[in-house]
PDB file of C-alpha atoms in Angstrom:
ATOM      1  CA  MET X 169    -128.191 -10.261  11.559  1.00  0.00           C
ATOM      2  CA  ILE X 170    -128.631 -13.867  12.744  1.00  0.00           C
ATOM      3  CA  TYR X 171    -127.936 -14.676  16.201  1.00  0.00           C
ATOM      4  CA  LEU X 172    -127.406 -18.503  17.201  1.00  0.00           C
ATOM      5  CA  ARG X 173    -128.811 -19.586  20.375  1.00  0.00           C
ATOM      6  CA  ALA X 174    -127.196 -22.976  20.822  1.00  0.00           C
ATOM      7  CA  ALA X 175    -128.950 -25.770  22.663  1.00  0.00           C
ATOM      8  CA  LYS X 176    -126.049 -26.398  24.947  1.00  0.00           C
ATOM      9  CA  ASP X 177    -126.097 -22.797  26.126  1.00  0.00           C
ATOM     10  CA  ARG X 178    -129.526 -22.668  27.177  1.00  0.00           C
ATOM     11  CA  GLY X 179    -130.505 -22.417  30.951  1.00  0.00           C
ATOM     12  CA  HIS X 180    -130.627 -26.264  32.325  1.00  0.00           C
ATOM     13  CA  ALA X 181    -132.714 -27.705  35.244  1.00  0.00           C
ATOM     14  CA  ASN X 182    -132.805 -31.265  36.037  1.00  0.00           C
ATOM     15  CA  HIS X 183    -135.135 -32.136  38.825  1.00  0.00           C
ATOM     16  CA  GLY X 184    -135.320 -35.991  38.231  1.00  0.00           C
ATOM     17  CA  TRP X 185    -138.725 -36.010  37.045  1.00  0.00           C
ATOM     18  CA  LEU X 186    -138.266 -33.048  34.949  1.00  0.00           C
ATOM     19  CA  ASP X 187    -135.606 -32.310  32.346  1.00  0.00           C
ATOM     20  CA  SER X 188    -135.921 -28.775  31.297  1.00  0.00           C
ATOM     21  CA  TRP X 189    -133.870 -26.412  28.838  1.00  0.00           C
ATOM     22  CA  HIS X 190    -134.908 -22.695  28.721  1.00  0.00           C
ATOM     23  CA  SER X 191    -134.073 -20.549  25.770  1.00  0.00           C
ATOM     24  CA  PHE X 192    -134.788 -17.569  27.837  1.00  0.00           C
ATOM     25  CA  SER X 193    -134.394 -16.620  31.725  1.00  0.00           C
ATOM     26  CA  PHE X 194    -137.048 -18.743  33.675  1.00  0.00           C
ATOM     27  CA  SER X 195    -137.452 -19.788  37.236  1.00  0.00           C
ATOM     28  CA  ASP X 196    -134.104 -20.026  38.861  1.00  0.00           C
ATOM     29  CA  TYR X 197    -132.365 -19.511  35.480  1.00  0.00           C
ATOM     30  CA  TYR X 198    -131.470 -15.822  34.943  1.00  0.00           C
ATOM     31  CA  ASP X 199    -129.629 -14.215  32.178  1.00  0.00           C
ATOM     32  CA  ALA X 200    -130.074 -10.570  31.434  1.00  0.00           C
ATOM     33  CA  ASN X 201    -129.089 -11.093  27.658  1.00  0.00           C
ATOM     34  CA  PHE X 202    -131.932 -13.603  27.435  1.00  0.00           C
ATOM     35  CA  MET X 203    -135.170 -12.269  28.939  1.00  0.00           C
ATOM     36  CA  GLY X 204    -137.124 -12.891  25.842  1.00  0.00           C
ATOM     37  CA  PHE X 205    -137.265 -11.899  22.073  1.00  0.00           C
ATOM     38  CA  SER X 206    -139.881  -9.378  20.771  1.00  0.00           C
ATOM     39  CA  ALA X 207    -143.293 -10.962  22.285  1.00  0.00           C
ATOM     40  CA  LEU X 208    -141.742 -14.208  22.990  1.00  0.00           C
ATOM     41  CA  ARG X 209    -141.172 -14.543  26.772  1.00  0.00           C
ATOM     42  CA  VAL X 210    -140.497 -18.471  27.232  1.00  0.00           C
ATOM     43  CA  ILE X 211    -139.339 -21.287  25.083  1.00  0.00           C
ATOM     44  CA  ASN X 212    -138.953 -24.482  27.338  1.00  0.00           C
ATOM     45  CA  GLU X 213    -138.166 -27.863  25.941  1.00  0.00           C
ATOM     46  CA  ASP X 214    -139.348 -30.333  28.693  1.00  0.00           C
ATOM     47  CA  ARG X 215    -139.008 -33.951  29.019  1.00  0.00           C
ATOM     48  CA  ILE X 216    -141.455 -35.210  32.044  1.00  0.00           C
ATOM     49  CA  ALA X 217    -141.112 -38.669  33.637  1.00  0.00           C
ATOM     50  CA  GLU X 218    -144.034 -41.183  33.314  1.00  0.00           C
ATOM     51  CA  GLY X 219    -146.878 -40.335  35.615  1.00  0.00           C
ATOM     52  CA  LYS X 220    -145.159 -36.945  36.842  1.00  0.00           C
ATOM     53  CA  GLY X 221    -145.854 -33.362  36.044  1.00  0.00           C
ATOM     54  CA  PHE X 222    -146.859 -30.105  37.072  1.00  0.00           C
ATOM     55  CA  GLY X 223    -149.571 -29.728  39.761  1.00  0.00           C
ATOM     56  CA  THR X 224    -152.133 -27.155  39.843  1.00  0.00           C
ATOM     57  CA  HIS X 225    -150.603 -23.583  39.579  1.00  0.00           C
ATOM     58  CA  PRO X 226    -151.673 -20.122  38.428  1.00  0.00           C
ATOM     59  CA  HIS X 227    -151.037 -17.980  35.166  1.00  0.00           C
ATOM     60  CA  LYS X 228    -152.169 -14.567  34.293  1.00  0.00           C
ATOM     61  CA  ASP X 229    -151.797 -12.151  31.174  1.00  0.00           C
ATOM     62  CA  MET X 230    -149.945 -14.695  29.033  1.00  0.00           C
ATOM     63  CA  GLU X 231    -150.731 -16.664  25.894  1.00  0.00           C
ATOM     64  CA  ILE X 232    -149.443 -20.266  26.736  1.00  0.00           C
ATOM     65  CA  LEU X 233    -148.661 -22.541  23.836  1.00  0.00           C
ATOM     66  CA  THR X 234    -148.025 -26.332  24.152  1.00  0.00           C
ATOM     67  CA  TYR X 235    -146.682 -28.312  21.227  1.00  0.00           C
ATOM     68  CA  VAL X 236    -146.259 -32.283  22.326  1.00  0.00           C
ATOM     69  CA  LEU X 237    -143.362 -34.130  20.467  1.00  0.00           C
ATOM     70  CA  GLU X 238    -143.708 -37.469  22.146  1.00  0.00           C
ATOM     71  CA  GLY X 239    -146.157 -38.896  24.673  1.00  0.00           C
ATOM     72  CA  THR X 240    -149.573 -37.305  26.017  1.00  0.00           C
ATOM     73  CA  VAL X 241    -150.276 -34.438  28.143  1.00  0.00           C
ATOM     74  CA  GLU X 242    -153.078 -34.837  30.849  1.00  0.00           C
ATOM     75  CA  HIS X 243    -154.312 -31.162  31.335  1.00  0.00           C
ATOM     76  CA  GLN X 244    -156.906 -30.000  33.643  1.00  0.00           C
ATOM     77  CA  ASP X 245    -157.888 -26.339  34.345  1.00  0.00           C
ATOM     78  CA  SER X 246    -160.232 -23.818  36.269  1.00  0.00           C
ATOM     79  CA  MET X 247    -162.174 -23.278  33.088  1.00  0.00           C
ATOM     80  CA  GLY X 248    -163.575 -26.692  33.399  1.00  0.00           C
ATOM     81  CA  ASN X 249    -161.362 -28.114  30.430  1.00  0.00           C
ATOM     82  CA  LYS X 250    -160.035 -31.735  31.241  1.00  0.00           C
ATOM     83  CA  GLU X 251    -158.193 -32.961  28.184  1.00  0.00           C
ATOM     84  CA  GLN X 252    -155.415 -35.045  26.622  1.00  0.00           C
ATOM     85  CA  ILE X 253    -152.991 -33.630  24.347  1.00  0.00           C
ATOM     86  CA  HIS X 254    -151.182 -36.087  22.145  1.00  0.00           C
ATOM     87  CA  ALA X 255    -148.049 -36.156  20.126  1.00  0.00           C
ATOM     88  CA  GLY X 256    -148.210 -33.568  16.932  1.00  0.00           C
ATOM     89  CA  GLU X 257    -151.142 -31.630  18.583  1.00  0.00           C
ATOM     90  CA  PHE X 258    -150.800 -27.818  19.874  1.00  0.00           C
ATOM     91  CA  GLN X 259    -152.748 -26.464  22.748  1.00  0.00           C
ATOM     92  CA  ILE X 260    -152.930 -22.734  23.352  1.00  0.00           C
ATOM     93  CA  MET X 261    -154.566 -20.936  26.430  1.00  0.00           C
ATOM     94  CA  SER X 262    -155.169 -17.308  26.926  1.00  0.00           C
ATOM     95  CA  ALA X 263    -154.470 -16.773  30.703  1.00  0.00           C
ATOM     96  CA  GLY X 264    -156.151 -13.425  30.774  1.00  0.00           C
ATOM     97  CA  THR X 265    -157.589 -12.401  34.125  1.00  0.00           C
ATOM     98  CA  GLY X 266    -156.452 -15.567  35.642  1.00  0.00           C
ATOM     99  CA  ILE X 267    -156.406 -19.387  35.283  1.00  0.00           C
ATOM    100  CA  ARG X 268    -155.333 -22.353  37.284  1.00  0.00           C
ATOM    101  CA  HIS X 269    -154.128 -25.770  35.641  1.00  0.00           C
ATOM    102  CA  SER X 270    -152.088 -28.884  35.939  1.00  0.00           C
ATOM    103  CA  GLU X 271    -150.290 -30.637  33.259  1.00  0.00           C
ATOM    104  CA  TYR X 272    -149.002 -34.278  33.766  1.00  0.00           C
ATOM    105  CA  ASN X 273    -147.485 -37.006  31.644  1.00  0.00           C
ATOM    106  CA  GLY X 274    -150.611 -39.007  30.658  1.00  0.00           C
ATOM    107  CA  ARG X 275    -148.562 -42.354  30.015  1.00  0.00           C
ATOM    108  CA  ASP X 276    -146.700 -44.797  32.089  1.00  0.00           C
ATOM    109  CA  ASP X 277    -144.615 -46.292  29.290  1.00  0.00           C
ATOM    110  CA  ILE X 278    -142.668 -43.286  27.752  1.00  0.00           C
ATOM    111  CA  PRO X 279    -141.540 -39.646  28.929  1.00  0.00           C
ATOM    112  CA  LEU X 280    -143.443 -36.872  27.867  1.00  0.00           C
ATOM    113  CA  HIS X 281    -141.437 -34.508  25.566  1.00  0.00           C
ATOM    114  CA  LEU X 282    -142.842 -31.176  24.618  1.00  0.00           C
ATOM    115  CA  TYR X 283    -142.145 -27.504  23.986  1.00  0.00           C
ATOM    116  CA  GLN X 284    -143.989 -24.882  26.207  1.00  0.00           C
ATOM    117  CA  ILE X 285    -144.018 -21.347  24.763  1.00  0.00           C
ATOM    118  CA  TRP X 286    -145.028 -18.326  26.544  1.00  0.00           C
ATOM    119  CA  ILE X 287    -146.173 -15.306  24.410  1.00  0.00           C
ATOM    120  CA  LEU X 288    -146.890 -11.851  25.753  1.00  0.00           C
ATOM    121  CA  PRO X 289    -150.544 -10.648  24.501  1.00  0.00           C
ATOM    122  CA  GLN X 290    -151.030  -7.319  23.051  1.00  0.00           C
ATOM    123  CA  GLU X 291    -153.370  -6.344  25.898  1.00  0.00           C
ATOM    124  CA  ALA X 292    -154.006  -7.242  29.514  1.00  0.00           C
ATOM    125  CA  GLY X 293    -157.169  -8.557  31.113  1.00  0.00           C
ATOM    126  CA  LEU X 294    -158.364 -10.897  28.326  1.00  0.00           C
ATOM    127  CA  THR X 295    -161.096 -13.407  28.971  1.00  0.00           C
ATOM    128  CA  PRO X 296    -159.423 -16.878  29.563  1.00  0.00           C
ATOM    129  CA  ARG X 297    -159.909 -19.152  26.716  1.00  0.00           C
ATOM    130  CA  TYR X 298    -158.555 -22.854  25.702  1.00  0.00           C
ATOM    131  CA  GLU X 299    -158.008 -24.110  22.208  1.00  0.00           C
ATOM    132  CA  GLN X 300    -156.439 -27.442  21.040  1.00  0.00           C
ATOM    133  CA  ARG X 301    -155.657 -28.836  17.611  1.00  0.00           C
ATOM    134  CA  ARG X 302    -154.248 -31.694  15.747  1.00  0.00           C
ATOM    135  CA  PHE X 303    -152.735 -30.577  12.345  1.00  0.00           C
ATOM    136  CA  ASP X 304    -151.826 -32.593   9.435  1.00  0.00           C
ATOM    137  CA  ALA X 305    -148.356 -34.438   9.688  1.00  0.00           C
ATOM    138  CA  PRO X 306    -145.521 -32.114   9.316  1.00  0.00           C
ATOM    139  CA  GLN X 307    -145.412 -31.447   5.484  1.00  0.00           C
ATOM    140  CA  GLY X 308    -144.039 -28.307   3.985  1.00  0.00           C
ATOM    141  CA  ARG X 309    -145.170 -24.924   5.670  1.00  0.00           C
ATOM    142  CA  GLN X 310    -148.179 -25.071   8.083  1.00  0.00           C
ATOM    143  CA  LEU X 311    -149.617 -21.995   9.832  1.00  0.00           C
ATOM    144  CA  VAL X 312    -150.124 -22.918  13.393  1.00  0.00           C
ATOM    145  CA  LEU X 313    -150.777 -19.377  15.176  1.00  0.00           C
ATOM    146  CA  SER X 314    -152.174 -16.350  13.641  1.00  0.00           C
ATOM    147  CA  PRO X 315    -154.173 -13.290  15.320  1.00  0.00           C
ATOM    148  CA  ASP X 316    -157.083 -13.814  12.998  1.00  0.00           C
ATOM    149  CA  ALA X 317    -157.033 -17.783  12.920  1.00  0.00           C
ATOM    150  CA  ARG X 318    -156.782 -17.945   9.262  1.00  0.00           C
ATOM    151  CA  GLU X 319    -156.239 -21.137   7.161  1.00  0.00           C
ATOM    152  CA  GLY X 320    -157.281 -23.190  10.007  1.00  0.00           C
ATOM    153  CA  SER X 321    -154.832 -21.663  12.517  1.00  0.00           C
ATOM    154  CA  LEU X 322    -155.233 -21.357  16.326  1.00  0.00           C
ATOM    155  CA  LYS X 323    -155.749 -17.851  17.394  1.00  0.00           C
ATOM    156  CA  VAL X 324    -153.193 -15.824  19.147  1.00  0.00           C
ATOM    157  CA  PHE X 325    -153.764 -12.248  20.921  1.00  0.00           C
ATOM    158  CA  GLN X 326    -150.655 -10.844  19.462  1.00  0.00           C
ATOM    159  CA  ASP X 327    -149.322  -9.560  16.130  1.00  0.00           C
ATOM    160  CA  MET X 328    -147.416 -12.328  15.295  1.00  0.00           C
ATOM    161  CA  THR X 329    -147.708 -15.952  13.466  1.00  0.00           C
ATOM    162  CA  LEU X 330    -146.165 -19.384  13.969  1.00  0.00           C
ATOM    163  CA  THR X 331    -145.418 -21.702  11.187  1.00  0.00           C
ATOM    164  CA  ARG X 332    -144.279 -25.115  11.396  1.00  0.00           C
ATOM    165  CA  TRP X 333    -142.090 -25.975   8.517  1.00  0.00           C
ATOM    166  CA  ALA X 334    -140.942 -29.537   7.657  1.00  0.00           C
ATOM    167  CA  LEU X 335    -137.977 -29.900   5.336  1.00  0.00           C
ATOM    168  CA  GLY X 336    -136.971 -33.434   3.664  1.00  0.00           C
ATOM    169  CA  ALA X 337    -133.342 -34.307   3.571  1.00  0.00           C
ATOM    170  CA  GLU X 338    -131.422 -31.952   1.134  1.00  0.00           C
ATOM    171  CA  ALA X 339    -134.299 -29.660   0.473  1.00  0.00           C
ATOM    172  CA  GLN X 340    -133.715 -26.216  -0.156  1.00  0.00           C
ATOM    173  CA  ASP X 341    -136.062 -23.098  -0.220  1.00  0.00           C
ATOM    174  CA  THR X 342    -136.130 -19.344   0.612  1.00  0.00           C
ATOM    175  CA  LEU X 343    -138.201 -17.094   2.888  1.00  0.00           C
ATOM    176  CA  ALA X 344    -139.035 -13.434   2.445  1.00  0.00           C
ATOM    177  CA  LEU X 345    -139.057 -11.280   5.607  1.00  0.00           C
ATOM    178  CA  GLU X 346    -140.992  -8.233   6.065  1.00  0.00           C
ATOM    179  CA  PRO X 347    -138.962  -4.983   6.845  1.00  0.00           C
ATOM    180  CA  GLY X 348    -138.930  -4.379  10.483  1.00  0.00           C
ATOM    181  CA  ARG X 349    -140.079  -7.508  11.731  1.00  0.00           C
ATOM    182  CA  ARG X 350    -138.332  -9.923  14.187  1.00  0.00           C
ATOM    183  CA  VAL X 351    -138.099 -13.689  13.523  1.00  0.00           C
ATOM    184  CA  TRP X 352    -137.165 -16.457  15.736  1.00  0.00           C
ATOM    185  CA  ILE X 353    -136.568 -19.989  14.518  1.00  0.00           C
ATOM    186  CA  GLN X 354    -136.653 -23.058  16.809  1.00  0.00           C
ATOM    187  CA  VAL X 355    -135.072 -26.143  15.327  1.00  0.00           C
ATOM    188  CA  VAL X 356    -137.323 -29.196  16.671  1.00  0.00           C
ATOM    189  CA  ARG X 357    -135.741 -31.988  14.693  1.00  0.00           C
ATOM    190  CA  GLY X 358    -132.669 -32.484  12.243  1.00  0.00           C
ATOM    191  CA  ASP X 359    -130.099 -30.049  10.884  1.00  0.00           C
ATOM    192  CA  VAL X 360    -130.534 -27.068   9.004  1.00  0.00           C
ATOM    193  CA  ASP X 361    -128.346 -24.378   7.171  1.00  0.00           C
ATOM    194  CA  ILE X 362    -129.983 -20.709   7.286  1.00  0.00           C
ATOM    195  CA  ASN X 363    -127.908 -18.152   5.233  1.00  0.00           C
ATOM    196  CA  GLY X 364    -124.905 -20.093   5.915  1.00  0.00           C
ATOM    197  CA  GLN X 365    -125.558 -20.544   9.552  1.00  0.00           C
ATOM    198  CA  GLN X 366    -125.582 -24.234  10.706  1.00  0.00           C
ATOM    199  CA  ALA X 367    -128.363 -24.886  13.422  1.00  0.00           C
ATOM    200  CA  HIS X 368    -129.108 -28.197  14.953  1.00  0.00           C
ATOM    201  CA  ALA X 369    -132.112 -29.658  17.150  1.00  0.00           C
ATOM    202  CA  GLY X 370    -132.579 -27.613  20.201  1.00  0.00           C
ATOM    203  CA  ASP X 371    -130.879 -24.415  18.661  1.00  0.00           C
ATOM    204  CA  GLY X 372    -132.702 -21.163  18.301  1.00  0.00           C
ATOM    205  CA  LEU X 373    -132.009 -18.180  15.904  1.00  0.00           C
ATOM    206  CA  ALA X 374    -132.775 -14.614  16.624  1.00  0.00           C
ATOM    207  CA  ILE X 375    -133.227 -12.799  13.273  1.00  0.00           C
ATOM    208  CA  TRP X 376    -133.475  -9.128  12.431  1.00  0.00           C
ATOM    209  CA  ASP X 377    -132.672  -6.705   9.579  1.00  0.00           C
ATOM    210  CA  GLU X 378    -132.716  -9.458   7.093  1.00  0.00           C
ATOM    211  CA  SER X 379    -134.769  -9.341   3.674  1.00  0.00           C
ATOM    212  CA  ALA X 380    -134.774 -12.987   3.170  1.00  0.00           C
ATOM    213  CA  LEU X 381    -133.688 -16.316   4.311  1.00  0.00           C
ATOM    214  CA  SER X 382    -131.918 -19.169   2.568  1.00  0.00           C
ATOM    215  CA  LEU X 383    -132.648 -22.641   4.065  1.00  0.00           C
ATOM    216  CA  ARG X 384    -131.142 -26.047   3.154  1.00  0.00           C
ATOM    217  CA  ALA X 385    -131.865 -29.231   5.394  1.00  0.00           C
ATOM    218  CA  ALA X 386    -129.032 -31.576   5.794  1.00  0.00           C
ATOM    219  CA  GLN X 387    -131.622 -34.442   6.962  1.00  0.00           C
ATOM    220  CA  ASP X 388    -135.248 -34.413   7.335  1.00  0.00           C
ATOM    221  CA  SER X 389    -135.850 -31.555   9.754  1.00  0.00           C
ATOM    222  CA  GLU X 390    -138.431 -29.550  11.364  1.00  0.00           C
ATOM    223  CA  ILE X 391    -138.449 -26.038  12.589  1.00  0.00           C
ATOM    224  CA  LEU X 392    -140.865 -23.476  14.049  1.00  0.00           C
ATOM    225  CA  ILE X 393    -140.852 -19.958  12.638  1.00  0.00           C
ATOM    226  CA  PHE X 394    -142.042 -17.195  14.987  1.00  0.00           C
ATOM    227  CA  ASP X 395    -142.962 -13.712  12.913  1.00  0.00           C
ATOM    228  CA  LEU X 396    -142.942 -11.475  15.445  1.00  0.00           C
ATOM    229  CA  PRO X 397    -143.550  -7.406  15.872  1.00  0.00           C
ATOM    230  CA  PRO X 398    -140.577  -4.896  16.133  1.00  0.00           C
ATOM    231  CA  VAL X 399    -139.332  -4.484  19.637  1.00  0.00           C
TER     232      VAL X 399
END
């Protein structure tokens, strides 16, 4: 089964300084049919105006991943981290027993474009932690998150992996899926065909009870593949 969550059907909030699209229920946007998917709780695509951002606020018992597409994040938190996250970099935090942090657009010349993704951890009360990493420029399949930090990936406290996959124009490939797993694909850039289902930038696909995926890119494309535990 493949269900398309079209970009235009996501929740939307425009606060002037923040233009945000929500794949799942978030803040004032609520849809009982889209509360999350397996361990995924939030996928927000945000554009933040120059010099603007989120003031200091708390989190608890959540794995929080930020993927910067354009611009630079200015980050500061209660663990003592004061960092910049540039385009192409990933940052993950375990909120665990509790953290406070702020995130701002660190540039005054371009909007900040990012994905913020929340993942439910396998257990509550983890020790808060922070990691940040720049991977090579997207090329083929690249492991970004894993529970054992293998192959240079960032660690996540959940039975899941996240793979970033870049596909050149007209590229075709297949992906085998493990029985019982759930898969979410987020299209970051481009246009792809997945088992005959057309998907464009901003679209998400919820996938279950499939043994394999056949992918074809109509143009240079990038997707995020979340391999998730059964519900």
